[in-house]
């Protein structure tokens, strides 16, 4: 069984040695371990440092493409390398590479398709109380959308089985973390979690410039995934909300109308009618979105077959 540890990097020349040197050389149940560095437009000596440390496999981006694109390109390269398990870690040495054996064990044992490391956010000193609260809230929302129970949905330290990464399709350009959990949960992949303790912070996050930006982008990613995989839940909820809000002014108008006092309350009729129209449109959009969801499932099934054919052809020619 082959394990590929992929490391997305953007100017990580100082911390990359810490990451690579701490990756275990032997793991029970794993026959071969290889390292893959995804260079996401680095302008420093990241690649030179990686080569000096013995890394032979790379994915190069001529400009910064973002974490989601780096992950997507990395797992495809890992599959072409013949990976049975792919571990994703970070180039800033946030995650303890010594825990990789614990991370891959549920997959080796056949108990999971995806394993997400739980950073135990409440214990991270560098995180403010606001960031801790937002991380926990975000995880709860993702679990609701995915039907999972992952304590730390934003954690990027993960292990994936070969079949799970073939089944996943990354859409967002921001962060793949939450999207992949929602996808995996709705595709009935087995997901579990293990607790870890993170290393000391080496630099500020480059994924977002501020907490409000992170909240906004994460919310957009969650809503997009929710619309893709559970549109009826989103649109029925909106439709019912508009129905409840619209019924109040509409019933108010009717009450006054039957009590011979309708002239002064026409605004209630207008507001109620507008909200009830929004409710109807939400229900209609829910039906249309659900039909689109069914069509997308069929397309994704075909895409999965295409990926397998590509990998089979790639191995035959190499």
Tab-separated table of N, CA, C and O in Angstrom, residues 20-144:
chain	number	residue	atom	x	y	z
A	20	UNK	N	9.025	18.285	6.272
A	20	UNK	CA	9.528	17.091	5.575
A	20	UNK	C	10.329	16.191	6.513
A	20	UNK	O	10.174	14.960	6.496
A	21	UNK	N	11.166	16.793	7.340
A	21	UNK	CA	12.010	15.982	8.224
A	21	UNK	C	11.221	15.274	9.318
A	21	UNK	O	11.712	14.306	9.911
A	22	UNK	N	9.991	15.735	9.594
A	22	UNK	CA	9.193	15.110	10.652
A	22	UNK	C	8.180	14.102	10.115
A	22	UNK	O	7.453	13.482	10.890
A	23	UNK	N	8.127	13.927	8.796
A	23	UNK	CA	7.236	12.914	8.216
A	23	UNK	C	7.817	11.532	8.498
A	23	UNK	O	8.989	11.278	8.219
A	24	UNK	N	7.020	10.627	9.066
A	24	UNK	CA	7.542	9.287	9.399
A	24	UNK	C	8.087	8.568	8.171
A	24	UNK	O	7.550	8.687	7.063
A	25	UNK	N	9.177	7.834	8.382
A	25	UNK	CA	9.786	7.077	7.285
A	25	UNK	C	9.143	5.705	7.125
A	25	UNK	O	9.167	5.117	6.048
A	26	UNK	N	8.564	5.182	8.215
A	26	UNK	CA	7.897	3.879	8.170
A	26	UNK	C	6.582	3.947	8.941
A	26	UNK	O	6.511	4.578	9.998
A	27	UNK	N	5.556	3.303	8.385
A	27	UNK	CA	4.246	3.235	9.026
A	27	UNK	C	3.719	1.816	8.874
A	27	UNK	O	3.756	1.245	7.776
A	28	UNK	N	3.222	1.257	9.959
A	28	UNK	CA	2.668	-0.100	9.909
A	28	UNK	C	1.486	-0.137	8.937
A	28	UNK	O	0.570	0.680	9.011
A	29	UNK	N	1.536	-1.079	8.010
A	29	UNK	CA	0.477	-1.209	7.022
A	29	UNK	C	0.742	-0.474	5.733
A	29	UNK	O	0.004	-0.627	4.759
A	30	UNK	N	1.797	0.346	5.701
A	30	UNK	CA	2.179	1.101	4.512
A	30	UNK	C	3.498	0.555	3.969
A	30	UNK	O	4.482	0.453	4.703
A	31	UNK	N	3.514	0.216	2.674
A	31	UNK	CA	4.730	-0.329	2.063
A	31	UNK	C	5.666	0.752	1.555
A	31	UNK	O	6.886	0.581	1.557
A	32	UNK	N	5.091	1.867	1.112
A	32	UNK	CA	5.926	2.921	0.525
A	32	UNK	C	5.342	4.289	0.841
A	32	UNK	O	4.128	4.490	0.768
A	33	UNK	N	6.219	5.236	1.220
A	33	UNK	CA	5.810	6.604	1.524
A	33	UNK	C	6.540	7.553	0.578
A	33	UNK	O	7.771	7.525	0.481
A	34	UNK	N	5.787	8.386	-0.130
A	34	UNK	CA	6.381	9.377	-1.017
A	34	UNK	C	5.826	10.755	-0.688
A	34	UNK	O	4.696	10.882	-0.208
A	35	UNK	N	6.626	11.779	-0.964
A	35	UNK	CA	6.248	13.159	-0.655
A	35	UNK	C	6.022	13.919	-1.953
A	35	UNK	O	6.801	13.810	-2.903
A	36	UNK	N	4.933	14.678	-1.974
A	36	UNK	CA	4.576	15.492	-3.134
A	36	UNK	C	4.441	16.940	-2.677
A	36	UNK	O	3.673	17.241	-1.760
A	37	UNK	N	5.180	17.837	-3.313
A	37	UNK	CA	5.112	19.264	-2.992
A	37	UNK	C	4.348	19.990	-4.098
A	37	UNK	O	4.685	19.858	-5.273
A	38	UNK	N	3.302	20.712	-3.707
A	38	UNK	CA	2.547	21.522	-4.660
A	38	UNK	C	3.011	22.962	-4.513
A	38	UNK	O	2.755	23.609	-3.486
A	39	UNK	N	3.725	23.451	-5.514
A	39	UNK	CA	4.245	24.815	-5.503
A	39	UNK	C	3.185	25.751	-6.075
A	39	UNK	O	2.957	25.785	-7.283
A	40	UNK	N	2.540	26.515	-5.204
A	40	UNK	CA	1.451	27.389	-5.634
A	40	UNK	C	1.962	28.794	-5.941
A	40	UNK	O	1.527	29.780	-5.358
A	41	UNK	N	2.919	28.863	-6.870
A	41	UNK	CA	3.445	30.157	-7.306
A	41	UNK	C	4.465	30.755	-6.360
A	41	UNK	O	4.546	31.996	-6.237
A	42	UNK	N	5.250	29.919	-5.699
A	42	UNK	CA	6.265	30.428	-4.763
A	42	UNK	C	7.313	31.273	-5.485
A	42	UNK	O	7.720	30.961	-6.612
A	43	UNK	N	7.763	32.337	-4.818
A	43	UNK	CA	8.801	33.203	-5.386
A	43	UNK	C	10.100	33.118	-4.586
A	43	UNK	O	11.060	33.830	-4.886
A	44	UNK	N	10.128	32.261	-3.566
A	44	UNK	CA	11.352	32.094	-2.784
A	44	UNK	C	12.044	30.790	-3.205
A	44	UNK	O	11.869	30.327	-4.335
A	45	UNK	N	12.794	30.179	-2.313
A	45	UNK	CA	13.558	28.975	-2.650
A	45	UNK	C	12.864	27.690	-2.192
A	45	UNK	O	13.524	26.677	-1.935
A	46	UNK	N	11.539	27.711	-2.132
A	46	UNK	CA	10.787	26.545	-1.667
A	46	UNK	C	11.141	25.293	-2.458
A	46	UNK	O	11.409	24.223	-1.883
A	47	UNK	N	11.153	25.378	-3.763
A	47	UNK	CA	11.424	24.218	-4.612
A	47	UNK	C	12.854	23.732	-4.424
A	47	UNK	O	13.102	22.515	-4.315
A	48	UNK	N	13.801	24.659	-4.380
A	48	UNK	CA	15.203	24.281	-4.189
A	48	UNK	C	15.398	23.575	-2.849
A	48	UNK	O	16.123	22.568	-2.753
A	49	UNK	N	14.731	24.082	-1.809
A	49	UNK	CA	14.816	23.466	-0.483
A	49	UNK	C	14.229	22.062	-0.514
A	49	UNK	O	14.807	21.109	0.033
A	50	UNK	N	13.072	21.913	-1.175
A	50	UNK	CA	12.415	20.606	-1.259
A	50	UNK	C	13.298	19.593	-1.985
A	50	UNK	O	13.434	18.442	-1.551
A	51	UNK	N	13.901	20.012	-3.093
A	51	UNK	CA	14.784	19.108	-3.844
A	51	UNK	C	16.007	18.717	-3.017
A	51	UNK	O	16.447	17.556	-3.047
A	52	UNK	N	16.532	19.669	-2.274
A	52	UNK	CA	17.682	19.389	-1.421
A	52	UNK	C	17.336	18.377	-0.338
A	52	UNK	O	18.195	17.581	0.093
A	53	UNK	N	16.059	18.374	0.085
A	53	UNK	CA	15.604	17.445	1.115
A	53	UNK	C	15.177	16.097	0.526
A	53	UNK	O	14.692	15.235	1.253
A	54	UNK	N	15.347	15.946	-0.780
A	54	UNK	CA	15.096	14.649	-1.412
A	54	UNK	C	13.729	14.482	-2.056
A	54	UNK	O	13.391	13.384	-2.514
A	55	UNK	N	12.927	15.544	-2.115
A	55	UNK	CA	11.610	15.449	-2.759
A	55	UNK	C	11.791	15.323	-4.269
A	55	UNK	O	12.542	16.078	-4.883
A	56	UNK	N	11.072	14.370	-4.861
A	56	UNK	CA	11.198	14.107	-6.299
A	56	UNK	C	9.923	14.407	-7.084
A	56	UNK	O	9.945	14.431	-8.322
A	57	UNK	N	8.828	14.623	-6.385
A	57	UNK	CA	7.543	14.802	-7.064
A	57	UNK	C	6.990	16.197	-6.765
A	57	UNK	O	6.900	16.608	-5.602
A	58	UNK	N	6.607	16.902	-7.835
A	58	UNK	CA	6.138	18.283	-7.701
A	58	UNK	C	4.940	18.547	-8.612
A	58	UNK	O	4.787	17.924	-9.664
A	59	UNK	N	4.112	19.489	-8.168
A	59	UNK	CA	3.110	20.127	-9.021
A	59	UNK	C	3.440	21.608	-9.002
A	59	UNK	O	3.594	22.195	-7.922
A	60	UNK	N	3.583	22.209	-10.187
A	60	UNK	CA	3.983	23.616	-10.269
A	60	UNK	C	2.839	24.491	-10.775
A	60	UNK	O	2.239	24.198	-11.811
A	61	UNK	N	2.556	25.571	-10.071
A	61	UNK	CA	1.658	26.621	-10.543
A	61	UNK	C	2.518	27.852	-10.832
A	61	UNK	O	3.265	28.288	-9.957
A	62	UNK	N	2.412	28.413	-12.016
A	62	UNK	CA	3.226	29.575	-12.363
A	62	UNK	C	2.793	30.828	-11.611
A	62	UNK	O	3.549	31.789	-11.490
A	63	UNK	N	1.555	30.834	-11.122
A	63	UNK	CA	1.069	31.915	-10.266
A	63	UNK	C	0.207	31.309	-9.165
A	63	UNK	O	-0.172	30.147	-9.238
A	64	UNK	N	-0.082	32.105	-8.143
A	64	UNK	CA	-0.876	31.612	-7.028
A	64	UNK	C	-2.296	31.285	-7.455
A	64	UNK	O	-3.022	32.128	-7.959
A	65	UNK	N	-2.696	30.023	-7.265
A	65	UNK	CA	-4.011	29.547	-7.685
A	65	UNK	C	-4.957	29.314	-6.508
A	65	UNK	O	-6.138	29.083	-6.705
A	66	UNK	N	-4.426	29.327	-5.303
A	66	UNK	CA	-5.274	29.135	-4.131
A	66	UNK	C	-5.208	27.716	-3.586
A	66	UNK	O	-4.791	26.776	-4.270
A	67	UNK	N	-5.670	27.568	-2.351
A	67	UNK	CA	-5.559	26.297	-1.647
A	67	UNK	C	-6.408	25.199	-2.278
A	67	UNK	O	-5.985	24.040	-2.380
A	68	UNK	N	-7.619	25.548	-2.710
A	68	UNK	CA	-8.509	24.531	-3.278
A	68	UNK	C	-7.924	23.942	-4.565
A	68	UNK	O	-7.956	22.728	-4.776
A	69	UNK	N	-7.407	24.800	-5.433
A	69	UNK	CA	-6.796	24.332	-6.682
A	69	UNK	C	-5.548	23.517	-6.403
A	69	UNK	O	-5.296	22.494	-7.065
A	70	UNK	N	-4.771	23.933	-5.421
A	70	UNK	CA	-3.565	23.182	-5.050
A	70	UNK	C	-3.927	21.785	-4.563
A	70	UNK	O	-3.287	20.800	-4.929
A	71	UNK	N	-4.971	21.706	-3.729
A	71	UNK	CA	-5.407	20.402	-3.233
A	71	UNK	C	-5.885	19.516	-4.383
A	71	UNK	O	-5.514	18.350	-4.488
A	72	UNK	N	-6.704	20.073	-5.256
A	72	UNK	CA	-7.275	19.312	-6.367
A	72	UNK	C	-6.190	18.793	-7.307
A	72	UNK	O	-6.171	17.614	-7.680
A	73	UNK	N	-5.256	19.668	-7.684
A	73	UNK	CA	-4.155	19.245	-8.568
A	73	UNK	C	-3.246	18.254	-7.859
A	73	UNK	O	-2.716	17.319	-8.481
A	74	UNK	N	-3.066	18.452	-6.555
A	74	UNK	CA	-2.199	17.559	-5.797
A	74	UNK	C	-2.740	16.145	-5.719
A	74	UNK	O	-2.002	15.179	-5.950
A	75	UNK	N	-4.026	15.997	-5.427
A	75	UNK	CA	-4.573	14.643	-5.297
A	75	UNK	C	-4.598	13.928	-6.653
A	75	UNK	O	-4.421	12.709	-6.718
A	76	UNK	N	-4.803	14.679	-7.742
A	76	UNK	CA	-4.768	14.030	-9.050
A	76	UNK	C	-3.357	13.515	-9.352
A	76	UNK	O	-3.174	12.410	-9.862
A	77	UNK	N	-2.355	14.337	-9.016
A	77	UNK	CA	-0.960	13.902	-9.194
A	77	UNK	C	-0.653	12.705	-8.293
A	77	UNK	O	0.010	11.745	-8.726
A	78	UNK	N	-1.151	12.733	-7.065
A	78	UNK	CA	-0.924	11.616	-6.138
A	78	UNK	C	-1.541	10.331	-6.677
A	78	UNK	O	-0.951	9.245	-6.567
A	79	UNK	N	-2.730	10.433	-7.264
A	79	UNK	CA	-3.370	9.260	-7.859
A	79	UNK	C	-2.541	8.732	-9.031
A	79	UNK	O	-2.398	7.519	-9.208
A	80	UNK	N	-2.000	9.636	-9.826
A	80	UNK	CA	-1.144	9.220	-10.943
A	80	UNK	C	0.129	8.556	-10.440
A	80	UNK	O	0.708	7.705	-11.135
A	81	UNK	N	0.553	8.922	-9.240
A	81	UNK	CA	1.731	8.289	-8.633
A	81	UNK	C	1.399	6.915	-8.065
A	81	UNK	O	2.277	6.219	-7.579
A	82	UNK	N	0.112	6.552	-8.078
A	82	UNK	CA	-0.289	5.243	-7.574
A	82	UNK	C	-0.659	5.227	-6.112
A	82	UNK	O	-0.638	4.160	-5.467
A	83	UNK	N	-1.042	6.384	-5.557
A	83	UNK	CA	-1.375	6.464	-4.131
A	83	UNK	C	-2.614	5.650	-3.791
A	83	UNK	O	-3.618	5.700	-4.491
A	84	UNK	N	-2.520	4.896	-2.716
A	84	UNK	CA	-3.686	4.230	-2.139
A	84	UNK	C	-4.306	5.101	-1.050
A	84	UNK	O	-5.504	5.030	-0.792
A	85	UNK	N	-3.454	5.910	-0.409
A	85	UNK	CA	-3.897	6.870	0.609
A	85	UNK	C	-3.171	8.182	0.348
A	85	UNK	O	-1.978	8.196	0.049
A	86	UNK	N	-3.910	9.289	0.456
A	86	UNK	CA	-3.314	10.615	0.316
A	86	UNK	C	-3.487	11.363	1.629
A	86	UNK	O	-4.612	11.472	2.142
A	87	UNK	N	-2.388	11.858	2.170
A	87	UNK	CA	-2.441	12.709	3.361
A	87	UNK	C	-2.133	14.132	2.929
A	87	UNK	O	-1.147	14.377	2.225
A	88	UNK	N	-2.976	15.058	3.332
A	88	UNK	CA	-2.740	16.468	3.057
A	88	UNK	C	-2.301	17.154	4.339
A	88	UNK	O	-2.957	17.049	5.377
A	89	UNK	N	-1.167	17.858	4.271
A	89	UNK	CA	-0.692	18.628	5.409
A	89	UNK	C	-0.332	20.023	4.913
A	89	UNK	O	-0.519	20.331	3.733
A	90	UNK	N	0.166	20.890	5.779
A	90	UNK	CA	0.504	22.260	5.387
A	90	UNK	C	2.005	22.487	5.444
A	90	UNK	O	2.717	21.867	6.243
A	91	UNK	N	2.457	23.429	4.609
A	91	UNK	CA	3.879	23.724	4.550
A	91	UNK	C	4.370	24.620	5.664
A	91	UNK	O	5.576	24.867	5.777
A	92	UNK	N	3.464	25.142	6.505
A	92	UNK	CA	3.874	26.038	7.588
A	92	UNK	C	4.163	25.301	8.892
A	92	UNK	O	4.419	25.939	9.915
A	93	UNK	N	4.097	23.971	8.848
A	93	UNK	CA	4.378	23.121	10.013
A	93	UNK	C	3.369	23.316	11.140
A	93	UNK	O	3.686	23.123	12.319
A	94	UNK	N	2.140	23.670	10.789
A	94	UNK	CA	1.097	23.779	11.813
A	94	UNK	C	0.743	22.414	12.385
A	94	UNK	O	0.479	22.289	13.581
A	95	UNK	N	0.765	21.397	11.536
A	95	UNK	CA	0.297	20.074	11.948
A	95	UNK	C	1.463	19.163	12.343
A	95	UNK	O	2.547	19.232	11.763
A	96	UNK	N	1.239	18.278	13.311
A	96	UNK	CA	2.289	17.347	13.758
A	96	UNK	C	2.371	16.138	12.818
A	96	UNK	O	1.518	15.246	12.871
A	97	UNK	N	3.379	16.085	11.999
A	97	UNK	CA	3.509	14.990	11.025
A	97	UNK	C	3.696	13.630	11.724
A	97	UNK	O	3.397	12.588	11.135
A	98	UNK	N	4.139	13.667	12.966
A	98	UNK	CA	4.303	12.417	13.714
A	98	UNK	C	2.974	11.704	13.928
A	98	UNK	O	2.945	10.496	14.223
A	99	UNK	N	1.861	12.421	13.756
A	99	UNK	CA	0.533	11.823	13.930
A	99	UNK	C	-0.014	11.219	12.641
A	99	UNK	O	-1.158	10.735	12.630
A	100	UNK	N	0.754	11.248	11.567
A	100	UNK	CA	0.286	10.667	10.307
A	100	UNK	C	-0.090	9.190	10.461
A	100	UNK	O	-1.111	8.755	9.902
A	101	UNK	N	0.675	8.380	11.198
A	101	UNK	CA	0.248	6.980	11.391
A	101	UNK	C	-1.144	6.861	12.002
A	101	UNK	O	-1.930	5.998	11.605
A	102	UNK	N	-1.461	7.718	12.993
A	102	UNK	CA	-2.799	7.712	13.589
A	102	UNK	C	-3.848	8.159	12.579
A	102	UNK	O	-4.981	7.680	12.573
A	103	UNK	N	-3.450	9.072	11.702
A	103	UNK	CA	-4.383	9.630	10.729
A	103	UNK	C	-4.779	8.595	9.678
A	103	UNK	O	-5.939	8.548	9.250
A	104	UNK	N	-3.834	7.771	9.264
A	104	UNK	CA	-4.112	6.816	8.186
A	104	UNK	C	-4.631	5.470	8.689
A	104	UNK	O	-5.153	4.674	7.905
A	105	UNK	N	-4.504	5.209	9.988
A	105	UNK	CA	-4.881	3.890	10.507
A	105	UNK	C	-6.343	3.513	10.244
A	105	UNK	O	-6.618	2.374	9.846
A	106	UNK	N	-7.320	4.410	10.460
A	106	UNK	CA	-8.707	4.019	10.176
A	106	UNK	C	-8.928	3.613	8.719
A	106	UNK	O	-9.767	2.757	8.431
A	107	UNK	N	-8.162	4.203	7.801
A	107	UNK	CA	-8.281	3.834	6.386
A	107	UNK	C	-7.628	2.486	6.144
A	107	UNK	O	-8.177	1.622	5.443
A	108	UNK	N	-6.459	2.282	6.720
A	108	UNK	CA	-5.766	0.991	6.583
A	108	UNK	C	-6.633	-0.137	7.135
A	108	UNK	O	-6.711	-1.223	6.550
A	109	UNK	N	-7.304	0.130	8.248
A	109	UNK	CA	-8.156	-0.888	8.884
A	109	UNK	C	-9.495	-1.074	8.176
A	109	UNK	O	-10.281	-1.947	8.558
A	110	UNK	N	-9.766	-0.224	7.178
A	110	UNK	CA	-11.029	-0.340	6.446
A	110	UNK	C	-12.218	0.247	7.174
A	110	UNK	O	-13.370	-0.056	6.860
A	111	UNK	N	-11.966	1.127	8.156
A	111	UNK	CA	-13.052	1.711	8.943
A	111	UNK	C	-13.484	3.087	8.440
A	111	UNK	O	-14.499	3.620	8.883
A	112	UNK	N	-12.700	3.685	7.545
A	112	UNK	CA	-13.024	5.040	7.087
A	112	UNK	C	-12.500	5.273	5.680
A	112	UNK	O	-11.550	4.618	5.234
A	113	UNK	N	-13.130	6.207	4.997
A	113	UNK	CA	-12.662	6.675	3.691
A	113	UNK	C	-11.873	7.971	3.838
A	113	UNK	O	-10.957	8.239	3.070
A	114	UNK	N	-12.281	8.771	4.820
A	114	UNK	CA	-11.632	10.065	5.072
A	114	UNK	C	-11.447	10.227	6.578
A	114	UNK	O	-12.346	9.922	7.353
A	115	UNK	N	-10.279	10.715	6.968
A	115	UNK	CA	-10.004	10.977	8.386
A	115	UNK	C	-9.565	12.432	8.518
A	115	UNK	O	-8.635	12.878	7.848
A	116	UNK	N	-10.250	13.175	9.377
A	116	UNK	CA	-9.963	14.595	9.583
A	116	UNK	C	-9.370	14.783	10.975
A	116	UNK	O	-9.955	14.332	11.965
A	117	UNK	N	-8.224	15.435	11.043
A	117	UNK	CA	-7.600	15.692	12.339
A	117	UNK	C	-8.360	16.781	13.085
A	117	UNK	O	-8.670	17.837	12.520
A	118	UNK	N	-8.655	16.530	14.327
A	118	UNK	CA	-9.326	17.499	15.185
A	118	UNK	C	-8.275	18.283	15.961
A	118	UNK	O	-7.619	17.746	16.859
A	119	UNK	N	-8.104	19.549	15.618
A	119	UNK	CA	-7.075	20.376	16.259
A	119	UNK	C	-7.435	20.757	17.697
A	119	UNK	O	-6.632	21.390	18.375
A	120	UNK	N	-8.649	20.375	18.144
A	120	UNK	CA	-9.118	20.753	19.483
A	120	UNK	C	-8.977	22.266	19.664
A	120	UNK	O	-8.206	22.764	20.474
A	121	UNK	N	-9.756	22.979	18.828
A	121	UNK	CA	-9.644	24.428	18.690
A	121	UNK	C	-9.658	25.160	20.026
A	121	UNK	O	-8.948	26.160	20.208
A	122	UNK	N	-10.436	24.684	20.975
A	122	UNK	CA	-10.515	25.369	22.274
A	122	UNK	C	-9.182	25.423	23.009
A	122	UNK	O	-8.998	26.244	23.914
A	123	UNK	N	-8.250	24.542	22.617
A	123	UNK	CA	-6.961	24.493	23.303
A	123	UNK	C	-5.853	25.244	22.564
A	123	UNK	O	-4.716	25.274	23.024
A	124	UNK	N	-6.175	25.847	21.418
A	124	UNK	CA	-5.158	26.579	20.650
A	124	UNK	C	-5.044	28.000	21.190
A	124	UNK	O	-5.963	28.815	21.066
A	125	UNK	N	-3.921	28.326	21.780
A	125	UNK	CA	-3.733	29.615	22.437
A	125	UNK	C	-3.746	30.775	21.448
A	125	UNK	O	-4.172	31.884	21.785
A	126	UNK	N	-3.251	30.540	20.232
A	126	UNK	CA	-3.161	31.615	19.246
A	126	UNK	C	-4.530	32.071	18.748
A	126	UNK	O	-4.665	33.155	18.192
A	127	UNK	N	-5.564	31.237	18.919
A	127	UNK	CA	-6.901	31.576	18.443
A	127	UNK	C	-7.624	32.444	19.472
A	127	UNK	O	-7.641	32.124	20.661
A	128	UNK	N	-8.220	33.543	19.007
A	128	UNK	CA	-9.025	34.380	19.892
A	128	UNK	C	-10.325	33.657	20.215
A	128	UNK	O	-10.706	32.700	19.542
A	129	UNK	N	-11.038	34.136	21.244
A	129	UNK	CA	-12.309	33.499	21.613
A	129	UNK	C	-13.312	33.606	20.469
A	129	UNK	O	-14.120	32.699	20.253
A	130	UNK	N	-13.231	34.727	19.709
A	130	UNK	CA	-14.151	34.898	18.582
A	130	UNK	C	-13.864	33.873	17.492
A	130	UNK	O	-14.784	33.265	16.921
A	131	UNK	N	-12.578	33.674	17.200
A	131	UNK	CA	-12.215	32.711	16.159
A	131	UNK	C	-12.583	31.296	16.582
A	131	UNK	O	-13.047	30.493	15.769
A	132	UNK	N	-12.379	30.976	17.851
A	132	UNK	CA	-12.763	29.651	18.350
A	132	UNK	C	-14.262	29.434	18.195
A	132	UNK	O	-14.703	28.368	17.751
A	133	UNK	N	-15.033	30.453	18.552
A	133	UNK	CA	-16.485	30.337	18.443
A	133	UNK	C	-16.933	30.169	17.003
A	133	UNK	O	-17.808	29.347	16.700
A	134	UNK	N	-16.315	30.932	16.101
A	134	UNK	CA	-16.677	30.837	14.685
A	134	UNK	C	-16.298	29.484	14.097
A	134	UNK	O	-17.025	28.925	13.265
A	135	UNK	N	-15.148	28.949	14.521
A	135	UNK	CA	-14.722	27.636	14.042
A	135	UNK	C	-15.710	26.558	14.479
A	135	UNK	O	-16.092	25.680	13.688
A	136	UNK	N	-16.130	26.613	15.731
A	136	UNK	CA	-17.078	25.620	16.246
A	136	UNK	C	-18.446	25.757	15.575
A	136	UNK	O	-19.083	24.753	15.234
A	137	UNK	N	-18.884	27.001	15.371
A	137	UNK	CA	-20.167	27.232	14.705
A	137	UNK	C	-20.117	26.740	13.265
A	137	UNK	O	-21.057	26.085	12.788
A	138	UNK	N	-19.011	27.045	12.573
A	138	UNK	CA	-18.855	26.592	11.192
A	138	UNK	C	-18.894	25.084	11.087
A	138	UNK	O	-19.510	24.527	10.166
A	139	UNK	N	-18.269	24.398	12.023
A	139	UNK	CA	-18.263	22.925	12.018
A	139	UNK	C	-19.672	22.379	12.218
A	139	UNK	O	-20.060	21.400	11.578
A	140	UNK	N	-20.445	23.016	13.093
A	140	UNK	CA	-21.813	22.553	13.334
A	140	UNK	C	-22.677	22.717	12.093
A	140	UNK	O	-23.483	21.839	11.750
A	141	UNK	N	-22.499	23.840	11.379
A	141	UNK	CA	-23.271	24.079	10.157
A	141	UNK	C	-22.898	23.064	9.086
A	141	UNK	O	-23.761	22.505	8.399
A	142	UNK	N	-21.592	22.812	8.938
A	142	UNK	CA	-21.129	21.831	7.949
A	142	UNK	C	-21.668	20.444	8.279
A	142	UNK	O	-22.132	19.715	7.391
A	143	UNK	N	-21.623	20.062	9.547
A	143	UNK	CA	-22.136	18.750	9.953
A	143	UNK	C	-23.635	18.625	9.693
A	143	UNK	O	-24.123	17.550	9.322
A	144	UNK	N	-24.354	19.730	9.866
A	144	UNK	CA	-25.788	19.725	9.581
A	144	UNK	C	-26.031	19.491	8.095
A	144	UNK	O	-26.910	18.715	7.709
